[in-house]
């Protein structure tokens, strides 16, 4: 089975039909199930985080044999993005073109922080010239039906309940 580096150099074996924790630090938690990669952001990405996401997306495609569908949620944090993070974001979007089928982003932040997060994500998709479907949502219940359609278009059968379970598993690994 494939192994993915995690915080502190630890590794975790990936199981085919299980939701597996594949990355965890104070800013980013990532889980994988089949060809879905779930990300939860607990602060703005720091240098290296977006390149880690690209690597995880590529690994998910290799592991599942299908293009990756990304489900990410912005939980909390201050939306401040360094120039290096912006550059890495463009590299991530361009580099993921061949391995990404779709991405759904849930912005849980309200107010100006939520607006800034939406602007950052929209800018990354525009600058990186994303060719795969991408959409921003207010919660998992709104995102799940669209995400199921994207997974089906990619040849993977999921239900809304499966997506909600992926989301719950993702959130269960929140950093302290």
JSON list of C-alpha atoms in Angstrom, two decimals:
[
{"chain": "A", "resi": 1, "resn": "UNK", "atom": "CA", "xyz": [0.00, 0.00, 0.00]},
{"chain": "A", "resi": 2, "resn": "UNK", "atom": "CA", "xyz": [1.07, 3.57, -0.63]},
{"chain": "A", "resi": 3, "resn": "UNK", "atom": "CA", "xyz": [2.34, 5.76, 2.16]},
{"chain": "A", "resi": 4, "resn": "UNK", "atom": "CA", "xyz": [2.08, 9.51, 2.45]},
{"chain": "A", "resi": 5, "resn": "UNK", "atom": "CA", "xyz": [4.38, 11.69, 4.58]},
{"chain": "A", "resi": 6, "resn": "UNK", "atom": "CA", "xyz": [2.63, 13.36, 7.49]},
{"chain": "A", "resi": 7, "resn": "UNK", "atom": "CA", "xyz": [3.52, 15.83, 10.18]},
{"chain": "A", "resi": 8, "resn": "UNK", "atom": "CA", "xyz": [6.79, 14.95, 11.86]},
{"chain": "A", "resi": 9, "resn": "UNK", "atom": "CA", "xyz": [7.71, 12.42, 9.18]},
{"chain": "A", "resi": 10, "resn": "UNK", "atom": "CA", "xyz": [5.10, 9.86, 10.26]},
{"chain": "A", "resi": 11, "resn": "UNK", "atom": "CA", "xyz": [3.37, 7.87, 7.55]},
{"chain": "A", "resi": 12, "resn": "UNK", "atom": "CA", "xyz": [-0.07, 6.34, 7.24]},
{"chain": "A", "resi": 13, "resn": "UNK", "atom": "CA", "xyz": [-1.09, 3.49, 4.91]},
{"chain": "A", "resi": 14, "resn": "UNK", "atom": "CA", "xyz": [-3.94, 4.34, 2.54]},
{"chain": "A", "resi": 15, "resn": "UNK", "atom": "CA", "xyz": [-6.92, 1.99, 2.53]},
{"chain": "A", "resi": 16, "resn": "UNK", "atom": "CA", "xyz": [-8.99, 1.71, -0.69]},
{"chain": "A", "resi": 17, "resn": "UNK", "atom": "CA", "xyz": [-12.52, 2.34, 0.67]},
{"chain": "A", "resi": 18, "resn": "UNK", "atom": "CA", "xyz": [-11.68, 3.97, 3.98]},
{"chain": "A", "resi": 19, "resn": "UNK", "atom": "CA", "xyz": [-11.22, 7.64, 4.72]},
{"chain": "A", "resi": 20, "resn": "UNK", "atom": "CA", "xyz": [-7.54, 8.00, 5.56]},
{"chain": "A", "resi": 21, "resn": "UNK", "atom": "CA", "xyz": [-5.74, 10.92, 7.20]},
{"chain": "A", "resi": 22, "resn": "UNK", "atom": "CA", "xyz": [-2.89, 11.81, 4.79]},
{"chain": "A", "resi": 23, "resn": "UNK", "atom": "CA", "xyz": [-1.66, 15.13, 6.19]},
{"chain": "A", "resi": 24, "resn": "UNK", "atom": "CA", "xyz": [-2.07, 17.08, 9.43]},
{"chain": "A", "resi": 25, "resn": "UNK", "atom": "CA", "xyz": [-0.47, 20.18, 10.86]},
{"chain": "A", "resi": 26, "resn": "UNK", "atom": "CA", "xyz": [-1.72, 23.34, 12.62]},
{"chain": "A", "resi": 27, "resn": "UNK", "atom": "CA", "xyz": [-2.91, 24.91, 9.33]},
{"chain": "A", "resi": 28, "resn": "UNK", "atom": "CA", "xyz": [-4.02, 22.02, 7.08]},
{"chain": "A", "resi": 29, "resn": "UNK", "atom": "CA", "xyz": [-5.72, 18.67, 7.56]},
{"chain": "A", "resi": 30, "resn": "UNK", "atom": "CA", "xyz": [-6.12, 16.34, 4.56]},
{"chain": "A", "resi": 31, "resn": "UNK", "atom": "CA", "xyz": [-8.03, 13.07, 4.20]},
{"chain": "A", "resi": 32, "resn": "UNK", "atom": "CA", "xyz": [-8.42, 10.77, 1.22]},
{"chain": "A", "resi": 33, "resn": "UNK", "atom": "CA", "xyz": [-11.12, 8.33, 0.19]},
{"chain": "A", "resi": 34, "resn": "UNK", "atom": "CA", "xyz": [-11.01, 6.68, -3.23]},
{"chain": "A", "resi": 35, "resn": "UNK", "atom": "CA", "xyz": [-10.49, 9.57, -5.71]},
{"chain": "A", "resi": 36, "resn": "UNK", "atom": "CA", "xyz": [-11.64, 12.29, -3.30]},
{"chain": "A", "resi": 37, "resn": "UNK", "atom": "CA", "xyz": [-9.22, 14.47, -1.38]},
{"chain": "A", "resi": 38, "resn": "UNK", "atom": "CA", "xyz": [-10.66, 16.49, 1.50]},
{"chain": "A", "resi": 39, "resn": "UNK", "atom": "CA", "xyz": [-8.83, 19.54, 2.86]},
{"chain": "A", "resi": 40, "resn": "UNK", "atom": "CA", "xyz": [-9.63, 21.66, 5.92]},
{"chain": "A", "resi": 41, "resn": "UNK", "atom": "CA", "xyz": [-7.83, 24.97, 6.32]},
{"chain": "A", "resi": 42, "resn": "UNK", "atom": "CA", "xyz": [-7.47, 26.26, 9.89]},
{"chain": "A", "resi": 43, "resn": "UNK", "atom": "CA", "xyz": [-5.44, 29.31, 8.89]},
{"chain": "A", "resi": 44, "resn": "UNK", "atom": "CA", "xyz": [-4.12, 30.86, 5.69]},
{"chain": "A", "resi": 45, "resn": "UNK", "atom": "CA", "xyz": [-1.68, 28.63, 3.80]},
{"chain": "A", "resi": 46, "resn": "UNK", "atom": "CA", "xyz": [1.98, 29.15, 4.56]},
{"chain": "A", "resi": 47, "resn": "UNK", "atom": "CA", "xyz": [4.88, 28.57, 2.22]},
{"chain": "A", "resi": 48, "resn": "UNK", "atom": "CA", "xyz": [4.88, 24.92, 1.15]},
{"chain": "A", "resi": 49, "resn": "UNK", "atom": "CA", "xyz": [1.23, 24.13, 1.94]},
{"chain": "A", "resi": 50, "resn": "UNK", "atom": "CA", "xyz": [-0.10, 24.55, -1.59]},
{"chain": "A", "resi": 51, "resn": "UNK", "atom": "CA", "xyz": [2.72, 22.45, -3.04]},
{"chain": "A", "resi": 52, "resn": "UNK", "atom": "CA", "xyz": [1.84, 19.79, -0.45]},
{"chain": "A", "resi": 53, "resn": "UNK", "atom": "CA", "xyz": [-1.76, 19.92, -1.71]},
{"chain": "A", "resi": 54, "resn": "UNK", "atom": "CA", "xyz": [-0.53, 19.44, -5.30]},
{"chain": "A", "resi": 55, "resn": "UNK", "atom": "CA", "xyz": [1.51, 16.39, -4.21]},
{"chain": "A", "resi": 56, "resn": "UNK", "atom": "CA", "xyz": [-1.48, 14.94, -2.34]},
{"chain": "A", "resi": 57, "resn": "UNK", "atom": "CA", "xyz": [-3.74, 15.46, -5.38]},
{"chain": "A", "resi": 58, "resn": "UNK", "atom": "CA", "xyz": [-1.24, 13.65, -7.60]},
{"chain": "A", "resi": 59, "resn": "UNK", "atom": "CA", "xyz": [-0.88, 10.82, -5.07]},
{"chain": "A", "resi": 60, "resn": "UNK", "atom": "CA", "xyz": [-4.67, 10.47, -4.79]},
{"chain": "A", "resi": 61, "resn": "UNK", "atom": "CA", "xyz": [-4.92, 10.12, -8.57]},
{"chain": "A", "resi": 62, "resn": "UNK", "atom": "CA", "xyz": [-2.15, 7.51, -8.64]},
{"chain": "A", "resi": 63, "resn": "UNK", "atom": "CA", "xyz": [-3.69, 5.61, -5.71]},
{"chain": "A", "resi": 64, "resn": "UNK", "atom": "CA", "xyz": [-7.27, 5.63, -7.03]},
{"chain": "A", "resi": 65, "resn": "UNK", "atom": "CA", "xyz": [-6.62, 5.36, -10.76]},
{"chain": "A", "resi": 66, "resn": "UNK", "atom": "CA", "xyz": [-9.04, 8.25, -11.40]},
{"chain": "A", "resi": 67, "resn": "UNK", "atom": "CA", "xyz": [-8.68, 12.01, -11.52]},
{"chain": "A", "resi": 68, "resn": "UNK", "atom": "CA", "xyz": [-8.93, 13.64, -8.09]},
{"chain": "A", "resi": 69, "resn": "UNK", "atom": "CA", "xyz": [-12.02, 15.49, -6.90]},
{"chain": "A", "resi": 70, "resn": "UNK", "atom": "CA", "xyz": [-11.09, 18.06, -4.29]},
{"chain": "A", "resi": 71, "resn": "UNK", "atom": "CA", "xyz": [-13.41, 19.01, -1.41]},
{"chain": "A", "resi": 72, "resn": "UNK", "atom": "CA", "xyz": [-11.91, 21.77, 0.71]},
{"chain": "A", "resi": 73, "resn": "UNK", "atom": "CA", "xyz": [-13.24, 23.88, 3.52]},
{"chain": "A", "resi": 74, "resn": "UNK", "atom": "CA", "xyz": [-11.93, 27.10, 5.00]},
{"chain": "A", "resi": 75, "resn": "UNK", "atom": "CA", "xyz": [-12.75, 26.77, 8.69]},
{"chain": "A", "resi": 76, "resn": "UNK", "atom": "CA", "xyz": [-10.98, 29.67, 10.35]},
{"chain": "A", "resi": 77, "resn": "UNK", "atom": "CA", "xyz": [-7.96, 31.89, 10.16]},
{"chain": "A", "resi": 78, "resn": "UNK", "atom": "CA", "xyz": [-6.83, 35.27, 8.98]},
{"chain": "A", "resi": 79, "resn": "UNK", "atom": "CA", "xyz": [-6.76, 35.50, 5.18]},
{"chain": "A", "resi": 80, "resn": "UNK", "atom": "CA", "xyz": [-3.30, 36.88, 4.57]},
{"chain": "A", "resi": 81, "resn": "UNK", "atom": "CA", "xyz": [-1.41, 35.44, 1.63]},
{"chain": "A", "resi": 82, "resn": "UNK", "atom": "CA", "xyz": [2.27, 36.15, 1.03]},
{"chain": "A", "resi": 83, "resn": "UNK", "atom": "CA", "xyz": [3.61, 36.66, -2.48]},
{"chain": "A", "resi": 84, "resn": "UNK", "atom": "CA", "xyz": [5.32, 33.25, -2.22]},
{"chain": "A", "resi": 85, "resn": "UNK", "atom": "CA", "xyz": [2.00, 31.57, -1.33]},
{"chain": "A", "resi": 86, "resn": "UNK", "atom": "CA", "xyz": [0.32, 33.31, -4.28]},
{"chain": "A", "resi": 87, "resn": "UNK", "atom": "CA", "xyz": [3.06, 32.01, -6.60]},
{"chain": "A", "resi": 88, "resn": "UNK", "atom": "CA", "xyz": [2.77, 28.50, -5.16]},
{"chain": "A", "resi": 89, "resn": "UNK", "atom": "CA", "xyz": [-1.01, 28.70, -5.63]},
{"chain": "A", "resi": 90, "resn": "UNK", "atom": "CA", "xyz": [-0.58, 29.38, -9.34]},
{"chain": "A", "resi": 91, "resn": "UNK", "atom": "CA", "xyz": [1.86, 26.45, -9.58]},
{"chain": "A", "resi": 92, "resn": "UNK", "atom": "CA", "xyz": [-0.61, 24.24, -7.74]},
{"chain": "A", "resi": 93, "resn": "UNK", "atom": "CA", "xyz": [-3.52, 25.07, -10.07]},
{"chain": "A", "resi": 94, "resn": "UNK", "atom": "CA", "xyz": [-1.39, 24.68, -13.22]},
{"chain": "A", "resi": 95, "resn": "UNK", "atom": "CA", "xyz": [0.26, 21.50, -11.91]},
{"chain": "A", "resi": 96, "resn": "UNK", "atom": "CA", "xyz": [-3.04, 19.91, -10.97]},
{"chain": "A", "resi": 97, "resn": "UNK", "atom": "CA", "xyz": [-4.64, 20.34, -14.42]},
{"chain": "A", "resi": 98, "resn": "UNK", "atom": "CA", "xyz": [-4.01, 16.72, -15.42]},
{"chain": "A", "resi": 99, "resn": "UNK", "atom": "CA", "xyz": [-4.96, 15.15, -12.10]},
{"chain": "A", "resi": 100, "resn": "UNK", "atom": "CA", "xyz": [-8.00, 17.19, -11.00]},
{"chain": "A", "resi": 101, "resn": "UNK", "atom": "CA", "xyz": [-11.55, 16.44, -12.12]},
{"chain": "A", "resi": 102, "resn": "UNK", "atom": "CA", "xyz": [-13.29, 19.12, -10.01]},
{"chain": "A", "resi": 103, "resn": "UNK", "atom": "CA", "xyz": [-13.01, 21.14, -6.82]},
{"chain": "A", "resi": 104, "resn": "UNK", "atom": "CA", "xyz": [-15.63, 22.28, -4.35]},
{"chain": "A", "resi": 105, "resn": "UNK", "atom": "CA", "xyz": [-14.69, 24.85, -1.74]},
{"chain": "A", "resi": 106, "resn": "UNK", "atom": "CA", "xyz": [-16.76, 25.54, 1.35]},
{"chain": "A", "resi": 107, "resn": "UNK", "atom": "CA", "xyz": [-16.12, 28.91, 3.00]},
{"chain": "A", "resi": 108, "resn": "UNK", "atom": "CA", "xyz": [-17.18, 28.65, 6.63]},
{"chain": "A", "resi": 109, "resn": "UNK", "atom": "CA", "xyz": [-15.78, 32.09, 7.49]},
{"chain": "A", "resi": 110, "resn": "UNK", "atom": "CA", "xyz": [-18.17, 35.00, 7.63]},
{"chain": "A", "resi": 111, "resn": "UNK", "atom": "CA", "xyz": [-17.63, 38.71, 7.09]},
{"chain": "A", "resi": 112, "resn": "UNK", "atom": "CA", "xyz": [-14.55, 40.20, 5.47]},
{"chain": "A", "resi": 113, "resn": "UNK", "atom": "CA", "xyz": [-12.44, 37.09, 6.17]},
{"chain": "A", "resi": 114, "resn": "UNK", "atom": "CA", "xyz": [-14.88, 34.99, 4.13]},
{"chain": "A", "resi": 115, "resn": "UNK", "atom": "CA", "xyz": [-14.90, 37.53, 1.30]},
{"chain": "A", "resi": 116, "resn": "UNK", "atom": "CA", "xyz": [-11.07, 37.65, 1.27]},
{"chain": "A", "resi": 117, "resn": "UNK", "atom": "CA", "xyz": [-10.91, 33.84, 1.15]},
{"chain": "A", "resi": 118, "resn": "UNK", "atom": "CA", "xyz": [-13.36, 33.73, -1.79]},
{"chain": "A", "resi": 119, "resn": "UNK", "atom": "CA", "xyz": [-11.33, 36.37, -3.64]},
{"chain": "A", "resi": 120, "resn": "UNK", "atom": "CA", "xyz": [-8.06, 34.47, -3.07]},
{"chain": "A", "resi": 121, "resn": "UNK", "atom": "CA", "xyz": [-9.51, 31.18, -4.33]},
{"chain": "A", "resi": 122, "resn": "UNK", "atom": "CA", "xyz": [-11.16, 32.83, -7.34]},
{"chain": "A", "resi": 123, "resn": "UNK", "atom": "CA", "xyz": [-7.90, 34.59, -8.20]},
{"chain": "A", "resi": 124, "resn": "UNK", "atom": "CA", "xyz": [-5.93, 31.32, -7.99]},
{"chain": "A", "resi": 125, "resn": "UNK", "atom": "CA", "xyz": [-8.36, 29.62, -10.35]},
{"chain": "A", "resi": 126, "resn": "UNK", "atom": "CA", "xyz": [-8.24, 32.54, -12.78]},
{"chain": "A", "resi": 127, "resn": "UNK", "atom": "CA", "xyz": [-4.46, 33.02, -12.73]},
{"chain": "A", "resi": 128, "resn": "UNK", "atom": "CA", "xyz": [-3.82, 29.27, -12.85]},
{"chain": "A", "resi": 129, "resn": "UNK", "atom": "CA", "xyz": [-6.32, 28.93, -15.72]},
{"chain": "A", "resi": 130, "resn": "UNK", "atom": "CA", "xyz": [-8.12, 26.00, -14.12]},
{"chain": "A", "resi": 131, "resn": "UNK", "atom": "CA", "xyz": [-9.87, 23.86, -16.73]},
{"chain": "A", "resi": 132, "resn": "UNK", "atom": "CA", "xyz": [-11.76, 21.64, -14.30]},
{"chain": "A", "resi": 133, "resn": "UNK", "atom": "CA", "xyz": [-15.12, 22.63, -12.77]},
{"chain": "A", "resi": 134, "resn": "UNK", "atom": "CA", "xyz": [-14.73, 24.58, -9.54]},
{"chain": "A", "resi": 135, "resn": "UNK", "atom": "CA", "xyz": [-17.37, 26.09, -7.32]},
{"chain": "A", "resi": 136, "resn": "UNK", "atom": "CA", "xyz": [-17.56, 27.84, -3.94]},
{"chain": "A", "resi": 137, "resn": "UNK", "atom": "CA", "xyz": [-20.31, 26.99, -1.42]},
{"chain": "A", "resi": 138, "resn": "UNK", "atom": "CA", "xyz": [-21.50, 28.17, 2.00]},
{"chain": "A", "resi": 139, "resn": "UNK", "atom": "CA", "xyz": [-21.83, 24.68, 3.58]},
{"chain": "A", "resi": 140, "resn": "UNK", "atom": "CA", "xyz": [-21.45, 20.95, 2.91]},
{"chain": "A", "resi": 141, "resn": "UNK", "atom": "CA", "xyz": [-25.19, 20.44, 2.36]},
{"chain": "A", "resi": 142, "resn": "UNK", "atom": "CA", "xyz": [-25.10, 22.90, -0.54]},
{"chain": "A", "resi": 143, "resn": "UNK", "atom": "CA", "xyz": [-21.81, 21.46, -1.90]},
{"chain": "A", "resi": 144, "resn": "UNK", "atom": "CA", "xyz": [-22.58, 17.72, -1.66]},
{"chain": "A", "resi": 145, "resn": "UNK", "atom": "CA", "xyz": [-25.08, 17.33, -4.58]},
{"chain": "A", "resi": 146, "resn": "UNK", "atom": "CA", "xyz": [-22.79, 19.24, -6.96]},
{"chain": "A", "resi": 147, "resn": "UNK", "atom": "CA", "xyz": [-19.75, 17.25, -5.76]},
{"chain": "A", "resi": 148, "resn": "UNK", "atom": "CA", "xyz": [-21.60, 13.93, -6.30]},
{"chain": "A", "resi": 149, "resn": "UNK", "atom": "CA", "xyz": [-22.33, 15.01, -9.91]},
{"chain": "A", "resi": 150, "resn": "UNK", "atom": "CA", "xyz": [-18.65, 15.81, -10.47]},
{"chain": "A", "resi": 151, "resn": "UNK", "atom": "CA", "xyz": [-17.55, 12.46, -9.05]},
{"chain": "A", "resi": 152, "resn": "UNK", "atom": "CA", "xyz": [-20.11, 10.65, -11.25]},
{"chain": "A", "resi": 153, "resn": "UNK", "atom": "CA", "xyz": [-18.84, 12.52, -14.33]},
{"chain": "A", "resi": 154, "resn": "UNK", "atom": "CA", "xyz": [-15.41, 11.18, -13.39]},
{"chain": "A", "resi": 155, "resn": "UNK", "atom": "CA", "xyz": [-16.69, 7.60, -13.20]},
{"chain": "A", "resi": 156, "resn": "UNK", "atom": "CA", "xyz": [-16.97, 7.30, -9.43]},
{"chain": "A", "resi": 157, "resn": "UNK", "atom": "CA", "xyz": [-20.26, 6.53, -7.69]},
{"chain": "A", "resi": 158, "resn": "UNK", "atom": "CA", "xyz": [-20.82, 8.55, -4.52]},
{"chain": "A", "resi": 159, "resn": "UNK", "atom": "CA", "xyz": [-23.91, 9.61, -2.59]},
{"chain": "A", "resi": 160, "resn": "UNK", "atom": "CA", "xyz": [-24.61, 12.85, -0.75]},
{"chain": "A", "resi": 161, "resn": "UNK", "atom": "CA", "xyz": [-24.26, 10.83, 2.48]},
{"chain": "A", "resi": 162, "resn": "UNK", "atom": "CA", "xyz": [-20.77, 9.66, 1.35]},
{"chain": "A", "resi": 163, "resn": "UNK", "atom": "CA", "xyz": [-19.69, 13.29, 0.81]},
{"chain": "A", "resi": 164, "resn": "UNK", "atom": "CA", "xyz": [-21.09, 14.36, 4.17]},
{"chain": "A", "resi": 165, "resn": "UNK", "atom": "CA", "xyz": [-19.21, 11.46, 5.82]},
{"chain": "A", "resi": 166, "resn": "UNK", "atom": "CA", "xyz": [-15.96, 12.54, 4.10]},
{"chain": "A", "resi": 167, "resn": "UNK", "atom": "CA", "xyz": [-16.57, 16.06, 5.44]},
{"chain": "A", "resi": 168, "resn": "UNK", "atom": "CA", "xyz": [-17.25, 14.79, 8.99]},
{"chain": "A", "resi": 169, "resn": "UNK", "atom": "CA", "xyz": [-14.11, 12.63, 8.91]},
{"chain": "A", "resi": 170, "resn": "UNK", "atom": "CA", "xyz": [-12.12, 15.62, 7.70]},
{"chain": "A", "resi": 171, "resn": "UNK", "atom": "CA", "xyz": [-13.42, 17.86, 10.49]},
{"chain": "A", "resi": 172, "resn": "UNK", "atom": "CA", "xyz": [-12.83, 15.15, 13.14]},
{"chain": "A", "resi": 173, "resn": "UNK", "atom": "CA", "xyz": [-9.06, 15.71, 12.77]},
{"chain": "A", "resi": 174, "resn": "UNK", "atom": "CA", "xyz": [-9.16, 19.44, 13.61]},
{"chain": "A", "resi": 175, "resn": "UNK", "atom": "CA", "xyz": [-5.99, 20.72, 15.27]},
{"chain": "A", "resi": 176, "resn": "UNK", "atom": "CA", "xyz": [-6.31, 21.83, 18.88]}
]
